[in-house]
PDB file of C-alpha atoms in Angstrom:
ATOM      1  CA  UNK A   1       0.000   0.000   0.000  1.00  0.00           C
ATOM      2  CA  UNK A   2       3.079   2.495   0.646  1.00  0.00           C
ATOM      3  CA  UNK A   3       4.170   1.757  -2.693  1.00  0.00           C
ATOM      4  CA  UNK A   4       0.568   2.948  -4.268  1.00  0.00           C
ATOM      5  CA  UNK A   5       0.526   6.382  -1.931  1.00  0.00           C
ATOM      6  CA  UNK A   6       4.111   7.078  -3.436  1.00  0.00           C
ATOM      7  CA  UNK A   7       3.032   6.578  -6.452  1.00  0.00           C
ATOM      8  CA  UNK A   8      -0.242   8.554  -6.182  1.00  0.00           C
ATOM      9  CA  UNK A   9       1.424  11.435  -4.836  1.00  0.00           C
ATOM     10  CA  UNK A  10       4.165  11.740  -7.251  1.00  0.00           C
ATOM     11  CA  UNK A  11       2.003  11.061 -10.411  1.00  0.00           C
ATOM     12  CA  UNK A  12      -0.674  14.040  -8.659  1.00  0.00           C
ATOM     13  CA  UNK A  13      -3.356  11.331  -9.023  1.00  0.00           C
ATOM     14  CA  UNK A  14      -7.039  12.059  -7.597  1.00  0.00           C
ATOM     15  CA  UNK A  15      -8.144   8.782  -7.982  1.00  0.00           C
ATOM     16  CA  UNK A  16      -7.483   5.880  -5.180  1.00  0.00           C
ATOM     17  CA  UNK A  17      -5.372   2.892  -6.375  1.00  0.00           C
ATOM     18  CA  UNK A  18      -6.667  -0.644  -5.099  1.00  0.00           C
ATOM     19  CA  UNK A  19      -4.426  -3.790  -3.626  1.00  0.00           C
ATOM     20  CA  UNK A  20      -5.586  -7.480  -4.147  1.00  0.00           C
ATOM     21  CA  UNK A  21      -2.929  -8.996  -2.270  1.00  0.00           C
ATOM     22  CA  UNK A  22      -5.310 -11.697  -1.801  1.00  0.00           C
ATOM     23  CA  UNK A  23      -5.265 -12.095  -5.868  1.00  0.00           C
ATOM     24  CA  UNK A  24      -9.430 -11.962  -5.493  1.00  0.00           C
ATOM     25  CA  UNK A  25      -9.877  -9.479  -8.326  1.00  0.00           C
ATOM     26  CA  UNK A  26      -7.593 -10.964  -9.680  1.00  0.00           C
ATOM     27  CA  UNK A  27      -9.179 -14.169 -10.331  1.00  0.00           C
ATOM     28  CA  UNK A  28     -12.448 -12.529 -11.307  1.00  0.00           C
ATOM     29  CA  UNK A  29     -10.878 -10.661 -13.938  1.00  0.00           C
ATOM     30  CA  UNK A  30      -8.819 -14.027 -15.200  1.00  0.00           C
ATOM     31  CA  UNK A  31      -5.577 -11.994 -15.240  1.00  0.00           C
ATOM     32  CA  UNK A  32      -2.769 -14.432 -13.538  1.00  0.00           C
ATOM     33  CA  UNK A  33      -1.453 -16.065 -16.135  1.00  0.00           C
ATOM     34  CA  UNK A  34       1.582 -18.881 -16.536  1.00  0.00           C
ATOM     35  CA  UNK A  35       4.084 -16.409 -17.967  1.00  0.00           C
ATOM     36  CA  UNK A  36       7.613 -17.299 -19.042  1.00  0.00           C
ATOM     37  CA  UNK A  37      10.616 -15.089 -17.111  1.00  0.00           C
ATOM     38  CA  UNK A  38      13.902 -15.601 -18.153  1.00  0.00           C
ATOM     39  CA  UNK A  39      13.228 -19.087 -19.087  1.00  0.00           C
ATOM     40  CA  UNK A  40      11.622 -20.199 -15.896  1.00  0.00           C
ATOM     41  CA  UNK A  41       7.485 -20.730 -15.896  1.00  0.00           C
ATOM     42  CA  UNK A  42       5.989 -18.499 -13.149  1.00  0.00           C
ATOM     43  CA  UNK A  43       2.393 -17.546 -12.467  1.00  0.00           C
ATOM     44  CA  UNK A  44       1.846 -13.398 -12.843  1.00  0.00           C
ATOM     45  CA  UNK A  45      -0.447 -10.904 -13.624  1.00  0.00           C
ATOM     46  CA  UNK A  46      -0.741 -10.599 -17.482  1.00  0.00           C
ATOM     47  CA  UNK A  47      -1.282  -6.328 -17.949  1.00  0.00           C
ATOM     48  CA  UNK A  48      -5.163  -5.876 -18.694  1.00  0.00           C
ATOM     49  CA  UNK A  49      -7.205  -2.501 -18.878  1.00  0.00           C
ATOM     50  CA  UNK A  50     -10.838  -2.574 -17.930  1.00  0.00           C
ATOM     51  CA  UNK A  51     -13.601   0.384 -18.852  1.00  0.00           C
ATOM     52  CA  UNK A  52     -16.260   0.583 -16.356  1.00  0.00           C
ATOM     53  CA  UNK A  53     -19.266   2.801 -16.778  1.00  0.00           C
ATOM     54  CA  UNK A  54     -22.206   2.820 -15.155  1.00  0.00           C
ATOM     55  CA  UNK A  55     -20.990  -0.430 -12.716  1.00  0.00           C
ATOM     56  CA  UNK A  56     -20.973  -2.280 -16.068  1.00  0.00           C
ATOM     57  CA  UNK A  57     -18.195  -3.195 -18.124  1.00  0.00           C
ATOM     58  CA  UNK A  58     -18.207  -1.992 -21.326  1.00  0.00           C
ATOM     59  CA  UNK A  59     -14.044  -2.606 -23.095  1.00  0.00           C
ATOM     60  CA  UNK A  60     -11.135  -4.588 -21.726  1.00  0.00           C
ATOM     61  CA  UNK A  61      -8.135  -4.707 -23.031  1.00  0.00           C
ATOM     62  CA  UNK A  62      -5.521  -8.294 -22.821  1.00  0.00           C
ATOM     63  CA  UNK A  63      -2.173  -8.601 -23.417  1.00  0.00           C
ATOM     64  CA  UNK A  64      -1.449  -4.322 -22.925  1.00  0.00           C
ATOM     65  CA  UNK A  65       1.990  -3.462 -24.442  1.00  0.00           C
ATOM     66  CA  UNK A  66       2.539  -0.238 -22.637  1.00  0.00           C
ATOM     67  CA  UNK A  67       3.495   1.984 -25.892  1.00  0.00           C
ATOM     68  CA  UNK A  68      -0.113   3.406 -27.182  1.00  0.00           C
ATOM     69  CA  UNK A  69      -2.115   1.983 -24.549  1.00  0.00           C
ATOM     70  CA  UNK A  70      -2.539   5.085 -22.712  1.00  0.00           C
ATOM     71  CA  UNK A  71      -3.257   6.957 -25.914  1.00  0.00           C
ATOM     72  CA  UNK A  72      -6.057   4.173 -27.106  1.00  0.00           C
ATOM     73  CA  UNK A  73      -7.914   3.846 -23.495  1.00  0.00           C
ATOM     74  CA  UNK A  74      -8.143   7.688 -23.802  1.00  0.00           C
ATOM     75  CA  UNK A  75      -9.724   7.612 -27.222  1.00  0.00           C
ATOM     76  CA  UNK A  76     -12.227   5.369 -26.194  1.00  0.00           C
ATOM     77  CA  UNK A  77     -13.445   6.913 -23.085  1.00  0.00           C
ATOM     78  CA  UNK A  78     -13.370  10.049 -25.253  1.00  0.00           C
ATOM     79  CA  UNK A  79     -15.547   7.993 -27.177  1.00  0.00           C
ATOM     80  CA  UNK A  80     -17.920   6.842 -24.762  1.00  0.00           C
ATOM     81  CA  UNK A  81     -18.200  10.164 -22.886  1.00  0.00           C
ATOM     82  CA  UNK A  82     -19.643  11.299 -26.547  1.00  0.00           C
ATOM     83  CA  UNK A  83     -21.943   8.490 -26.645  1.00  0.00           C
TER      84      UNK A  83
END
């Protein structure tokens, strides 16, 4: 949790980050994943982007390669704040 204050604070964020230590989320959202790490098969979080909007879930995103990703989710909530 220290490590998601430090990172709110120095990114200015006004939103509240989440922990699932307990890998519940997780597991509802089917994002740890057998991934292979320097040859050696571990389990870990594959990156994923959900879109909620009105409590419903309207665009997720699998497999997020961080170049464009940022620029993409922001087109579509652009998007969907137009709708």
């Amino acid at each position: 949790m220290k490590a998601h204050q430090n990172f709110t604070e120095k990114q200015n964020l006004t939103i509240n980050l989440i922990s699932d230590k307990e890998e519940v989320l997780c597991n509802l959202f089917d994002v740890i994943k057998e991934k292979n790490m320097y040859g050696k098969k571990v389990m870990g979080i594959e990156r994923s982007t959900f879109i909620f909007h009105n409590a419903k879930l309207v665009k997720e995103y699998r497999k997020v390669k961080a170049a464009g990703h940022a620029e993409q989710v922001l087109e579509d909530l652009k998007a969907l704040q137009a709708a």
